[in-house]
GROMACS .gro file of C-alpha atoms in nm:
model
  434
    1UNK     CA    1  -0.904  -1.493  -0.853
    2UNK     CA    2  -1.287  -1.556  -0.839
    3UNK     CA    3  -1.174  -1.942  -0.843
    4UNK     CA    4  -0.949  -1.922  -0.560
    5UNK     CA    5  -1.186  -1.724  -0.359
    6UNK     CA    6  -1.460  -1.984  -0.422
    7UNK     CA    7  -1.245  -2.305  -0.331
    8UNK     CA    8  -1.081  -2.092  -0.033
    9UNK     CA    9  -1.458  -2.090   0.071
   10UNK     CA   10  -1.521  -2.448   0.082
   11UNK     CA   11  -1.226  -2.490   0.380
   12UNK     CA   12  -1.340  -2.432   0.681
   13UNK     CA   13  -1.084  -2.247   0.826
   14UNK     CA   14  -0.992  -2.042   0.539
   15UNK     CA   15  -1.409  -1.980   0.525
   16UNK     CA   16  -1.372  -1.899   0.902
   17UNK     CA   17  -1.077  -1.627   0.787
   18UNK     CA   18  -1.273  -1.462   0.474
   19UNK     CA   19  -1.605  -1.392   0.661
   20UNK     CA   20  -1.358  -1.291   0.976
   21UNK     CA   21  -1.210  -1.061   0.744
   22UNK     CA   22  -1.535  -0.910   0.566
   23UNK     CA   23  -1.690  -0.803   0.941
   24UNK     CA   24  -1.327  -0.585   0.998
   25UNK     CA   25  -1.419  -0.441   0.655
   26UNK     CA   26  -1.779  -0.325   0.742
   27UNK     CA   27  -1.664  -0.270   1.033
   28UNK     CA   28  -1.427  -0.001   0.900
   29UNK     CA   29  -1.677   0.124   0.611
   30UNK     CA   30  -1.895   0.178   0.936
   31UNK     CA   31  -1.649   0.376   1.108
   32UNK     CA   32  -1.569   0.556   0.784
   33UNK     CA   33  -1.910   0.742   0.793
   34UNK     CA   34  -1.952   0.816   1.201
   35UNK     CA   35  -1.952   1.150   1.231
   36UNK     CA   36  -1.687   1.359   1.445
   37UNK     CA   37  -1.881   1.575   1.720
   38UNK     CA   38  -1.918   1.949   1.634
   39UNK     CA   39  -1.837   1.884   1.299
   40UNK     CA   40  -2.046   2.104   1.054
   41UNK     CA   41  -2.235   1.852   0.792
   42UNK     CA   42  -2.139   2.098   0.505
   43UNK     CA   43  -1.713   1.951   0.484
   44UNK     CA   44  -1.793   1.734   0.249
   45UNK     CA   45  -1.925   1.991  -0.037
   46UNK     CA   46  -1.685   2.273   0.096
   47UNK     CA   47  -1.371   2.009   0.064
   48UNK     CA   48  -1.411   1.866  -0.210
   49UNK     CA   49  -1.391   2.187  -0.378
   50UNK     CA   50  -1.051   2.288  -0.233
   51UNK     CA   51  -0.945   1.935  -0.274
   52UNK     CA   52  -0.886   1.934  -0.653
   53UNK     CA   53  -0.528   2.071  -0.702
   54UNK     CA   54  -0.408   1.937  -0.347
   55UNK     CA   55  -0.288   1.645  -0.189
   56UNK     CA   56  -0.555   1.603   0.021
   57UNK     CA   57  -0.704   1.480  -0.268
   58UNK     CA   58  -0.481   1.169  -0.219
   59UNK     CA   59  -0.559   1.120   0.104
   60UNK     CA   60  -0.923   1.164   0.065
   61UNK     CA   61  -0.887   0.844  -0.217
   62UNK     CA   62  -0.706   0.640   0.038
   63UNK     CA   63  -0.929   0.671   0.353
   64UNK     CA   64  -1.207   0.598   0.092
   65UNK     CA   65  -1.386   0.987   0.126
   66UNK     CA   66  -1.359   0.959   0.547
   67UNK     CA   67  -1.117   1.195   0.507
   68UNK     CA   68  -1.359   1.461   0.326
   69UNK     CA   69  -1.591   1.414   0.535
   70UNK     CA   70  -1.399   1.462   0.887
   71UNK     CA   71  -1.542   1.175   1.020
   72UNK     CA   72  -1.406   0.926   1.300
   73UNK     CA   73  -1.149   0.717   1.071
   74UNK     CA   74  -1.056   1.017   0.848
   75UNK     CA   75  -0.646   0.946   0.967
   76UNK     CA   76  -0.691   0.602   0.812
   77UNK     CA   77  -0.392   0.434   0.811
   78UNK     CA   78  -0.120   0.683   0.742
   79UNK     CA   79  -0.014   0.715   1.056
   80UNK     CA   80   0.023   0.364   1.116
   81UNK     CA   81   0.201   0.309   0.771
   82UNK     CA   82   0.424   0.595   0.857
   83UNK     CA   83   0.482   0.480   1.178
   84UNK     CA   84   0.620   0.151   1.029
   85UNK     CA   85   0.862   0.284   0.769
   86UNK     CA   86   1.016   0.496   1.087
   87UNK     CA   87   1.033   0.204   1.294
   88UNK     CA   88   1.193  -0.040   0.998
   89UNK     CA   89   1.462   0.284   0.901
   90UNK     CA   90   1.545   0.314   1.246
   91UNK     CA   91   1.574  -0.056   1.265
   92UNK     CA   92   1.847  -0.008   1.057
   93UNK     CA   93   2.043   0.303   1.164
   94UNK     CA   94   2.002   0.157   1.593
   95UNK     CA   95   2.189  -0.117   1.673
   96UNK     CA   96   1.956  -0.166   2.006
   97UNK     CA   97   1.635  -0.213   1.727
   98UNK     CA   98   1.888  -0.402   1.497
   99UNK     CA   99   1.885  -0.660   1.783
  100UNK     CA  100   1.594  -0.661   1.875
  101UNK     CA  101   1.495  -0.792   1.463
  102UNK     CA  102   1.661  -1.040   1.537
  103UNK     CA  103   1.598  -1.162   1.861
  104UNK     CA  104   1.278  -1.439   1.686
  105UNK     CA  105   0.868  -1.379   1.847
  106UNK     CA  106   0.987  -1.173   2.132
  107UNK     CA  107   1.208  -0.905   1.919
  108UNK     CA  108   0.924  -0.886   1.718
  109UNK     CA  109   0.681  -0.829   1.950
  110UNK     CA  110   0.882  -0.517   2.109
  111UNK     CA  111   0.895  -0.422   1.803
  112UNK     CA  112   0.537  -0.418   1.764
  113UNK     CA  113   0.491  -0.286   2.103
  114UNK     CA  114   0.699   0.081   1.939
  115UNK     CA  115   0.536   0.067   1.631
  116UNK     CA  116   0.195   0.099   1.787
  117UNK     CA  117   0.319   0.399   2.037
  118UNK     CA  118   0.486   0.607   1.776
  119UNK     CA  119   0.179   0.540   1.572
  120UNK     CA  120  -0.032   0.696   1.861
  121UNK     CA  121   0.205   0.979   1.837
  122UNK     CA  122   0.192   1.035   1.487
  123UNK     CA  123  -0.198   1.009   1.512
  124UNK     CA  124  -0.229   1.287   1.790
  125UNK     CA  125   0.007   1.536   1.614
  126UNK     CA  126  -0.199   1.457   1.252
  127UNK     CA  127  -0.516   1.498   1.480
  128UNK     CA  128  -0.437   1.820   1.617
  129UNK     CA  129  -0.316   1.964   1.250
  130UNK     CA  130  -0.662   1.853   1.102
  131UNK     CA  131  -0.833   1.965   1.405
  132UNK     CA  132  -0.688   2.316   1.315
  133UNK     CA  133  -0.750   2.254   0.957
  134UNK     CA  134  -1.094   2.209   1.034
  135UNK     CA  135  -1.135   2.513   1.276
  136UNK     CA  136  -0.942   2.769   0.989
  137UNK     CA  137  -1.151   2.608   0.753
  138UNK     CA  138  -1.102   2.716   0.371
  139UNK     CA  139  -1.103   3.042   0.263
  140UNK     CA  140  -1.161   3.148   0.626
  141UNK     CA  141  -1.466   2.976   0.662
  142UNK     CA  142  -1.472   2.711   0.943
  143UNK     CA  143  -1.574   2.342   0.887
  144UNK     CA  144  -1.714   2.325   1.220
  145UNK     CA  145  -2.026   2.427   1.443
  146UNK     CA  146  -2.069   2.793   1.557
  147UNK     CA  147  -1.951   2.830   1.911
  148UNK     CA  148  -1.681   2.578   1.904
  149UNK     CA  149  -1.425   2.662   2.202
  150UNK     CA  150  -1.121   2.464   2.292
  151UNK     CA  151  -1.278   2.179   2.482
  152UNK     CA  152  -1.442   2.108   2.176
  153UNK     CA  153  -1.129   2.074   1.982
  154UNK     CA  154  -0.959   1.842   2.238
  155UNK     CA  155  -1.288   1.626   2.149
  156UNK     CA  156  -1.226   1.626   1.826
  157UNK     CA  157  -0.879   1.558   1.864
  158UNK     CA  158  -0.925   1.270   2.109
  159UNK     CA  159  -1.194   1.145   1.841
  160UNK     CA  160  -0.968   1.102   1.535
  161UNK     CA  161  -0.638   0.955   1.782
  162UNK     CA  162  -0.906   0.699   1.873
  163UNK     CA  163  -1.014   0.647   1.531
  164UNK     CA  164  -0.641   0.609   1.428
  165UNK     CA  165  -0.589   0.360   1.691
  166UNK     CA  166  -0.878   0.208   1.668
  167UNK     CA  167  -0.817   0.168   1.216
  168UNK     CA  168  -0.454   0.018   1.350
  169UNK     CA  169  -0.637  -0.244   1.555
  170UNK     CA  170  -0.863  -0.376   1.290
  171UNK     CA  171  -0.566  -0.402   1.050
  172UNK     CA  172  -0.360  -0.626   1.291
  173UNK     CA  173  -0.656  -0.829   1.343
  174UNK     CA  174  -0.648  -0.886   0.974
  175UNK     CA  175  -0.327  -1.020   1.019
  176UNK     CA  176  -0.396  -1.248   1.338
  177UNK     CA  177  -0.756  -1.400   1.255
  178UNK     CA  178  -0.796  -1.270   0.878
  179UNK     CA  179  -0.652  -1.388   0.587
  180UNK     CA  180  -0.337  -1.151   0.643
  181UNK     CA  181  -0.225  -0.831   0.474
  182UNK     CA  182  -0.438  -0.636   0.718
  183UNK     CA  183  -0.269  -0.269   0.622
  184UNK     CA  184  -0.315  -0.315   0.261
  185UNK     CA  185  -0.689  -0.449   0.275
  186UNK     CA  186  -0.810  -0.189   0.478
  187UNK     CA  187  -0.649   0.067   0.146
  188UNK     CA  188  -0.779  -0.188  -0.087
  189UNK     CA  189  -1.184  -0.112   0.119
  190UNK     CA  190  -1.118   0.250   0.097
  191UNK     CA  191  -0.997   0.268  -0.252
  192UNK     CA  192  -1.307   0.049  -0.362
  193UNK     CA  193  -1.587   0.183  -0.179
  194UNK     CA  194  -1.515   0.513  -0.431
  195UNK     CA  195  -1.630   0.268  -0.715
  196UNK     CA  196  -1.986   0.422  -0.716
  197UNK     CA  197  -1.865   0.769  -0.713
  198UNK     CA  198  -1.676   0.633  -1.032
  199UNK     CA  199  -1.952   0.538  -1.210
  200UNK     CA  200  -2.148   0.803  -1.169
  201UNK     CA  201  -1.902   1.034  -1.287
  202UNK     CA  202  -1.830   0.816  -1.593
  203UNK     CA  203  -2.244   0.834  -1.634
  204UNK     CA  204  -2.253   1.184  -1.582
  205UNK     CA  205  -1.962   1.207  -1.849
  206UNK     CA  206  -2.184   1.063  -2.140
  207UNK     CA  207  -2.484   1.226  -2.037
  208UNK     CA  208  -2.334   1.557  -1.956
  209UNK     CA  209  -2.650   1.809  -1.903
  210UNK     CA  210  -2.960   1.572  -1.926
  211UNK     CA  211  -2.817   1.517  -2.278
  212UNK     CA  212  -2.613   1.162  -2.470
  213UNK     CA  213  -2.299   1.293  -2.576
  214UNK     CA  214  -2.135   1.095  -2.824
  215UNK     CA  215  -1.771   1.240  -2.717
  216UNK     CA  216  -1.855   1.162  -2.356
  217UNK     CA  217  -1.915   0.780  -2.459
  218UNK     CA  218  -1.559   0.759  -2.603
  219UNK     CA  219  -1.407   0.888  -2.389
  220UNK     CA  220  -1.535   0.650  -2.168
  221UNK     CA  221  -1.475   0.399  -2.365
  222UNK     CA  222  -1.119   0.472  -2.408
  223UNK     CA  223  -1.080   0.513  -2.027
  224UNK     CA  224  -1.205   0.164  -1.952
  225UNK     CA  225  -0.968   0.011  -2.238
  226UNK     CA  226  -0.684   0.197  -2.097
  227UNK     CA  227  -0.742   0.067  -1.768
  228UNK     CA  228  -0.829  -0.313  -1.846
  229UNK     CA  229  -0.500  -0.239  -2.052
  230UNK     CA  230  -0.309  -0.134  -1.771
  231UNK     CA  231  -0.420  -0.381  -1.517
  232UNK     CA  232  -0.365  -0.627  -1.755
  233UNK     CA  233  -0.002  -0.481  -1.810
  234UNK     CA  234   0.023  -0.471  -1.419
  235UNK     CA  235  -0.115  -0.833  -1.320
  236UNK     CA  236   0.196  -0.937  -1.636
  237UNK     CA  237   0.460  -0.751  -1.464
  238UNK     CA  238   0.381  -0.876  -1.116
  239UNK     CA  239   0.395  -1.281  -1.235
  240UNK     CA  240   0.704  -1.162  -1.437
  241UNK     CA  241   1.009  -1.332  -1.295
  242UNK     CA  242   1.422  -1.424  -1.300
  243UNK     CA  243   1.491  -1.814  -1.249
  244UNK     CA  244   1.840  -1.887  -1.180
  245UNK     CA  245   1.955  -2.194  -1.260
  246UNK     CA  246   2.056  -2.407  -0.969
  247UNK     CA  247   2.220  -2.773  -0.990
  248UNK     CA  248   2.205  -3.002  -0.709
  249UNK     CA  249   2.552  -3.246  -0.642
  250UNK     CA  250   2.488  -3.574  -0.619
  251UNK     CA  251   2.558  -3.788  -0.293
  252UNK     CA  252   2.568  -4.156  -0.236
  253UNK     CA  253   2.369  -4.249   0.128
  254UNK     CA  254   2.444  -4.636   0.144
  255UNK     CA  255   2.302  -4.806  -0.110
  256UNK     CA  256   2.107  -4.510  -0.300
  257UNK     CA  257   2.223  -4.186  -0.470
  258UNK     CA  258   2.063  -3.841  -0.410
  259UNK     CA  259   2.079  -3.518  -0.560
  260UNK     CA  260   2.180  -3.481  -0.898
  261UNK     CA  261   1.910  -3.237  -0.988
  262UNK     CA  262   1.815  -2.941  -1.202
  263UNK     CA  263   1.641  -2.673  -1.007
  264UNK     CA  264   1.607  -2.260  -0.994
  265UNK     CA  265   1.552  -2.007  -0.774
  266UNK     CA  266   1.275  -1.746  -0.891
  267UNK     CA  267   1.304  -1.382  -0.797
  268UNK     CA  268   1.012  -1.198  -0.842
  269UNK     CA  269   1.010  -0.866  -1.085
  270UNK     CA  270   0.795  -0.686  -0.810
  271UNK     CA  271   0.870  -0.813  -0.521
  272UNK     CA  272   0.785  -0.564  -0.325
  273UNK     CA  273   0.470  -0.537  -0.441
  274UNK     CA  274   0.273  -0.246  -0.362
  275UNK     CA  275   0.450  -0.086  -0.043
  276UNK     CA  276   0.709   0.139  -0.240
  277UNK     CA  277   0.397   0.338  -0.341
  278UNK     CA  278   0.235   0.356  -0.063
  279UNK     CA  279   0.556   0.445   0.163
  280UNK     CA  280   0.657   0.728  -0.103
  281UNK     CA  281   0.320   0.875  -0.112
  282UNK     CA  282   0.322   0.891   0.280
  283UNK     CA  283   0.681   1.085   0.250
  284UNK     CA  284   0.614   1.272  -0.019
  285UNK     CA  285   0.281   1.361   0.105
  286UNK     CA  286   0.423   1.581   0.423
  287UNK     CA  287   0.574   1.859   0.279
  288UNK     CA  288   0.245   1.963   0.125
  289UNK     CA  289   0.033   1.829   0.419
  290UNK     CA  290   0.165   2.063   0.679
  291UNK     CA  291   0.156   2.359   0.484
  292UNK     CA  292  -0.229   2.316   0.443
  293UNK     CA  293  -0.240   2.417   0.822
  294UNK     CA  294  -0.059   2.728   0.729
  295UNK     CA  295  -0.269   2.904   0.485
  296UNK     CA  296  -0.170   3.247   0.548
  297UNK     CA  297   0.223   3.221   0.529
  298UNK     CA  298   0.417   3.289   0.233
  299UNK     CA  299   0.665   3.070   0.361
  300UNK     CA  300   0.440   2.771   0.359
  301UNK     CA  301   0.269   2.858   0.053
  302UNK     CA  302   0.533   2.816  -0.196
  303UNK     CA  303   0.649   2.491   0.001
  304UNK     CA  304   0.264   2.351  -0.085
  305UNK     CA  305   0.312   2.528  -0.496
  306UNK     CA  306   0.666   2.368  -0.488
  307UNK     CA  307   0.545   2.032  -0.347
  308UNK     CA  308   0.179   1.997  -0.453
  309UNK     CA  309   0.114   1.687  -0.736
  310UNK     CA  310   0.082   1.923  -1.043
  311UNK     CA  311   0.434   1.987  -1.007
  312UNK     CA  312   0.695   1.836  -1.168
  313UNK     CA  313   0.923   1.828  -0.890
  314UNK     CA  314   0.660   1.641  -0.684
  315UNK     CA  315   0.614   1.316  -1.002
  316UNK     CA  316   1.071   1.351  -0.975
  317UNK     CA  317   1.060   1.314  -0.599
  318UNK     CA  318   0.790   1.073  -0.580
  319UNK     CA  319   0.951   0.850  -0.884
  320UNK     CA  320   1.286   0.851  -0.721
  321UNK     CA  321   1.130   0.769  -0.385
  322UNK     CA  322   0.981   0.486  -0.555
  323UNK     CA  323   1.280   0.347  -0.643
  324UNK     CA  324   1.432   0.412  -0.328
  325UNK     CA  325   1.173   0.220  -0.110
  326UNK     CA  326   1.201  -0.092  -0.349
  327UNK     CA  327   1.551  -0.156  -0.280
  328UNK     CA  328   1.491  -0.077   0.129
  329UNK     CA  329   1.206  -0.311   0.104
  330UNK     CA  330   1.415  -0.572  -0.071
  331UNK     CA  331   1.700  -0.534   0.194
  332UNK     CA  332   1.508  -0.605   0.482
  333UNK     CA  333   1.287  -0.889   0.310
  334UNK     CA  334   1.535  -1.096   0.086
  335UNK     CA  335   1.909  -1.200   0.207
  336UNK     CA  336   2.080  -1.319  -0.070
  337UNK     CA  337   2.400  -1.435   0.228
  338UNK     CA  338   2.089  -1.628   0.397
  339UNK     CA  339   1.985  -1.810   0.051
  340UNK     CA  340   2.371  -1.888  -0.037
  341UNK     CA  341   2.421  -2.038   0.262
  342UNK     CA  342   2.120  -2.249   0.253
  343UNK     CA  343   2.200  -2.349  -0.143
  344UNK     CA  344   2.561  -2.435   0.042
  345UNK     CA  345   2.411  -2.653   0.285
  346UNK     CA  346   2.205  -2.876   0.092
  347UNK     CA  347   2.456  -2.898  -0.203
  348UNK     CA  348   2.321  -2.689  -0.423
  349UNK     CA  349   2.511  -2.418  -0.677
  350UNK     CA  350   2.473  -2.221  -0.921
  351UNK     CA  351   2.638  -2.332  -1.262
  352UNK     CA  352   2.972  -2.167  -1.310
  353UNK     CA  353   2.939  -2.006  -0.988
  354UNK     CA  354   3.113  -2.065  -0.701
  355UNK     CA  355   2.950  -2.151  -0.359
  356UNK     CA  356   3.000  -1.870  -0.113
  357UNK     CA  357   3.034  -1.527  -0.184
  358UNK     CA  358   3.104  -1.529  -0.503
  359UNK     CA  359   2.701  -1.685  -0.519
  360UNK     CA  360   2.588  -1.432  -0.261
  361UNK     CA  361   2.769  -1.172  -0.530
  362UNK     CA  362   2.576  -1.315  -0.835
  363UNK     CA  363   2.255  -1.332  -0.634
  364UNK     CA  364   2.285  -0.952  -0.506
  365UNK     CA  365   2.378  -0.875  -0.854
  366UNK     CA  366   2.085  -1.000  -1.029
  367UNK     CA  367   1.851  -0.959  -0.755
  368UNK     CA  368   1.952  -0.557  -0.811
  369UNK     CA  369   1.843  -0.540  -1.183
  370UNK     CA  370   1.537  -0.680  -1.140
  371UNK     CA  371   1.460  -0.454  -0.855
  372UNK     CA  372   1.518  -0.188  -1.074
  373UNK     CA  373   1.342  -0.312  -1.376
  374UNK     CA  374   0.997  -0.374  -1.107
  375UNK     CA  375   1.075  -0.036  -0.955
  376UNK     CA  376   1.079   0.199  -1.292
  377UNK     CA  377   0.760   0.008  -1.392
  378UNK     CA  378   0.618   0.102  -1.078
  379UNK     CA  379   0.721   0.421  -1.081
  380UNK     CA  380   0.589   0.485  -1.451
  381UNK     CA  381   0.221   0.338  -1.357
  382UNK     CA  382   0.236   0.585  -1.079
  383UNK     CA  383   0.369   0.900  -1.228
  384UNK     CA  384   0.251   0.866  -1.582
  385UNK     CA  385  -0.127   1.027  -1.491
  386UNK     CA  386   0.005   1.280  -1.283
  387UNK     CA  387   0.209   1.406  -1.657
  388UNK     CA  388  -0.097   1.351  -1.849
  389UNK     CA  389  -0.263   1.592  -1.607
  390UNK     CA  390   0.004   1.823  -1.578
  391UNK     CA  391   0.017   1.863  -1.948
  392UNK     CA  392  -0.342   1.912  -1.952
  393UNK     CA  393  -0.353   2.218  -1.735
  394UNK     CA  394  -0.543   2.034  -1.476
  395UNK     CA  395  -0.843   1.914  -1.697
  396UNK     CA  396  -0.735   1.545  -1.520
  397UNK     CA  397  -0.715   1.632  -1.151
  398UNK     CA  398  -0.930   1.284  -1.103
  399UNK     CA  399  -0.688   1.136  -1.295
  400UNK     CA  400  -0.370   1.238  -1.131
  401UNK     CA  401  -0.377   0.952  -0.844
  402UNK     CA  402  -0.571   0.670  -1.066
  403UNK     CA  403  -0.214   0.462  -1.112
  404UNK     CA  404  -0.106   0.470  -0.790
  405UNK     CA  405  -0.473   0.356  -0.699
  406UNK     CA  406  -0.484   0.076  -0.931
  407UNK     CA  407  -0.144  -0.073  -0.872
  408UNK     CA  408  -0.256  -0.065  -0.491
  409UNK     CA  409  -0.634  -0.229  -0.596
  410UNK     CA  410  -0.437  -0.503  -0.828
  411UNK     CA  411  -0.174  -0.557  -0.622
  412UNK     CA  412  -0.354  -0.600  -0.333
  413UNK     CA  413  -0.597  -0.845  -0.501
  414UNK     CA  414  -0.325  -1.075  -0.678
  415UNK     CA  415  -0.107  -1.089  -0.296
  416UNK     CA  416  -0.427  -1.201  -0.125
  417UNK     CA  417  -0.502  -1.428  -0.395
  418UNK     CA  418  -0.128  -1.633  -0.400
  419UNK     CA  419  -0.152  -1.587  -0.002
  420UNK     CA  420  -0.509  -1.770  -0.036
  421UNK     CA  421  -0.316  -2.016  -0.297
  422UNK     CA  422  -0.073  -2.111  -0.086
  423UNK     CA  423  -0.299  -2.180   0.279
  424UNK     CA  424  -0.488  -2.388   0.023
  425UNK     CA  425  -0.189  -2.554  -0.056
  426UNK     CA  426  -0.104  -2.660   0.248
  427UNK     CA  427  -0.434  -2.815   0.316
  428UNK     CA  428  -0.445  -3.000   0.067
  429UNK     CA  429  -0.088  -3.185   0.070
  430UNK     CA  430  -0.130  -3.551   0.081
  431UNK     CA  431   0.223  -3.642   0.202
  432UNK     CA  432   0.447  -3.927   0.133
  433UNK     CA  433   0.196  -4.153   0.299
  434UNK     CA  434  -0.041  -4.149  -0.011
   0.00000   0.00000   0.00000
């Protein structure tokens, strides 16, 4: 990775795109630590208390601590990732959207266009929830100044719709003068910047009271062989892939013959990367979320006991959501009747399968197992910590979101790297000529 950043550096365009890139990052990091007005100073200390054992504790790891410490981006990106999955479901289930996919540039700039106003919607109704969050405070004690009224609120409100919008604009700018992927670096700065925090806990662990604790060192040790382990495991499972076999006929154009050739078509084990995880955390995240606002009702608190991460129905749901958003994100990335026809066209076939559908059968077929296979291993880096600290009464809470965090820090790095890869590529193609 180091290697392709360095030669991505020597292009000048590419260079152009990295340093473009870094300044939406710091300029994020910056926004990350503006504070909201009439915001008391002491969140920070009072929610990080009540955020062990909730799934604000989640959020808080995504919006890299802005969300503990109520300042301007403390939304992050949630409600523009949850914006999306709406938009891409109801994609599906409207016709009107349907065409509108598939209408090329312009489709997909209405598209766009709906995305960004539902996202502004989803920010201001977030907003206001926090807002009241904030004002209710925890345990009755209110995160913000003395003497707040509601003009004060609608301030703070306003602040944090504008810091959602504003967190939406950087990551699309990412994707138009960056090197791309603009929703998934912004997680990848927020999950990062917490790397000091994890040091110093992992300090504090071996030198627990002033005082060198031998226990404290392995376990420390253990945790960073787990995790080179892991990412290791995970950087494997993502290069892992399927080649089908696919035979070219041969063809005679006047006096020379073409075709003839032995070729395959790879299909990634994990695809989809990293946005299974992060869409199932945003669904299964809601439940819990709203009834954080409600601190008072029964009804709401047994919907947060029933749907907080230390129970096992939350690890079920959020596996088998997982899984779910794999094979959605494979359906509306990867047409196996779009790469049949194209095999079709230039002669190509799989051997001892027909062209047609029985190849666009064969294709779905396989391209189904492997989903599954890349979605259970997703799924198992994701949920596994969340066991290990439900079996431990707790003793983990840290610990419960550390795979999901990881696969998003890996994942993220390896994309950007083959995206890098492949501009570099291009560049650097010397034709037919030479």
């Amino acid at each position: 990775m180091f290697q392709t950043l360095k030669n991505a550096w020597k292009v000048p365009e590419l260079k152009s795109k990295l340093l473009f890139t870094l300044v939406i990052v710091i300029l994020y990091r910056i926004g990350s630590v503006l504070p909201v007005p009439y915001v008391s100073a002491d969140v920070m200390n009072s929610f990080n208390e009540a955020a062990a054992g909730s799934i604000f504790q989640y959020l808080n790891i995504l919006s890299g601590d802005a969300f503990a410490r109520a300042t301007l981006f403390a939304l992050g990106v949630s409600p523009y990732i949850t914006s999306s999955i709406v938009i891409q479901l109801l994609t599906i289930a409207i016709p009107a959207l349907e065409r509108l996919a598939k209408e090329g540039d312009e489709g997909k700039k209405k598209l766009t266009a709906l995305t960004r106003l539902v996202t502004v919607g989803l920010a201001l109704i977030t907003a206001i929830g926090y807002a009241l969050f904030l004002k209710n405070g925890i345990n009755g004690q209110s995160m913000l100044v003395p003497g707040t009224n509601a003009f004060h609120l609608i301030v703070i409100i306003a602040c944090y719709c504008a810091g959602a919008a504003l967190v939406m604009w950087l990551a699309e700018k990412i994707n138009e003068n960056g090197i791309g992927n603009g929703i998934s670096m912004i997680l990848f700065a927020g999950i990062v910047s917490r790397g000091p925090a994890l040091v110093s806990s992992l300090w504090y662990m071996m030198f627990k009271d002033g005082k060198f604790s031998i226990i404290g060192l392995l376990l420390v040790i253990l945790s960073l062989v787990i995790t080179l382990a892991v990412v290791g495991f995970v950087v494997f499972m993502t290069h892992s892939e399927r080649r089908i076999p696919i035979q070219y006929a041969k063809k005679v154009v006047g006096r020379k013959m073409y075709g003839g050739q032995a070729s395959n078509l790879p299909i990634k084990l994990n695809m989809s990367g990293v946005m299974p995880i992060i869409f199932a955390n945003s669904i299964v995240a809601i439940p819990a979320t709203i009834a954080a606002f409600f601190p008072n009702s029964k009804f709401w608190s047994g919907v947060n006991n029933f749907f907080n991460y230390t129970s096992p129905v939350y690890a079920i749901l959020f596996f088998a959501l997982i899984i779910a958003f794999a094979y959605f994100y494979i359906a509306i990335s990867f047409n196996p009747v779009e790469v049949a026809n194209n095999l079709k066209k230039n002669g190509g076939s799989i051997p001892g399968i027909r062209p047609g559908r029985p190849t666009t059968e064969y294709i779905t077929r396989v391209l189904n197992r492997i989903t599954l296979i890349g979605a259970i291993f997703l799924g198992v880096i994701a949920v596994f910590p969340m066991i290990i600290n439900m079996v431990s009464g707790g003793q983990f809470a840290g610990l419960a979101f550390g795979g999901s965090s990881l696969l998003i820090v890996v994942g993220v790095a390896l994309e950007t790297t083959r995206d890098l890869e492949a501009q570099m590529s291009l560049r650097h193609y010397k034709g037919f000529l030479e």
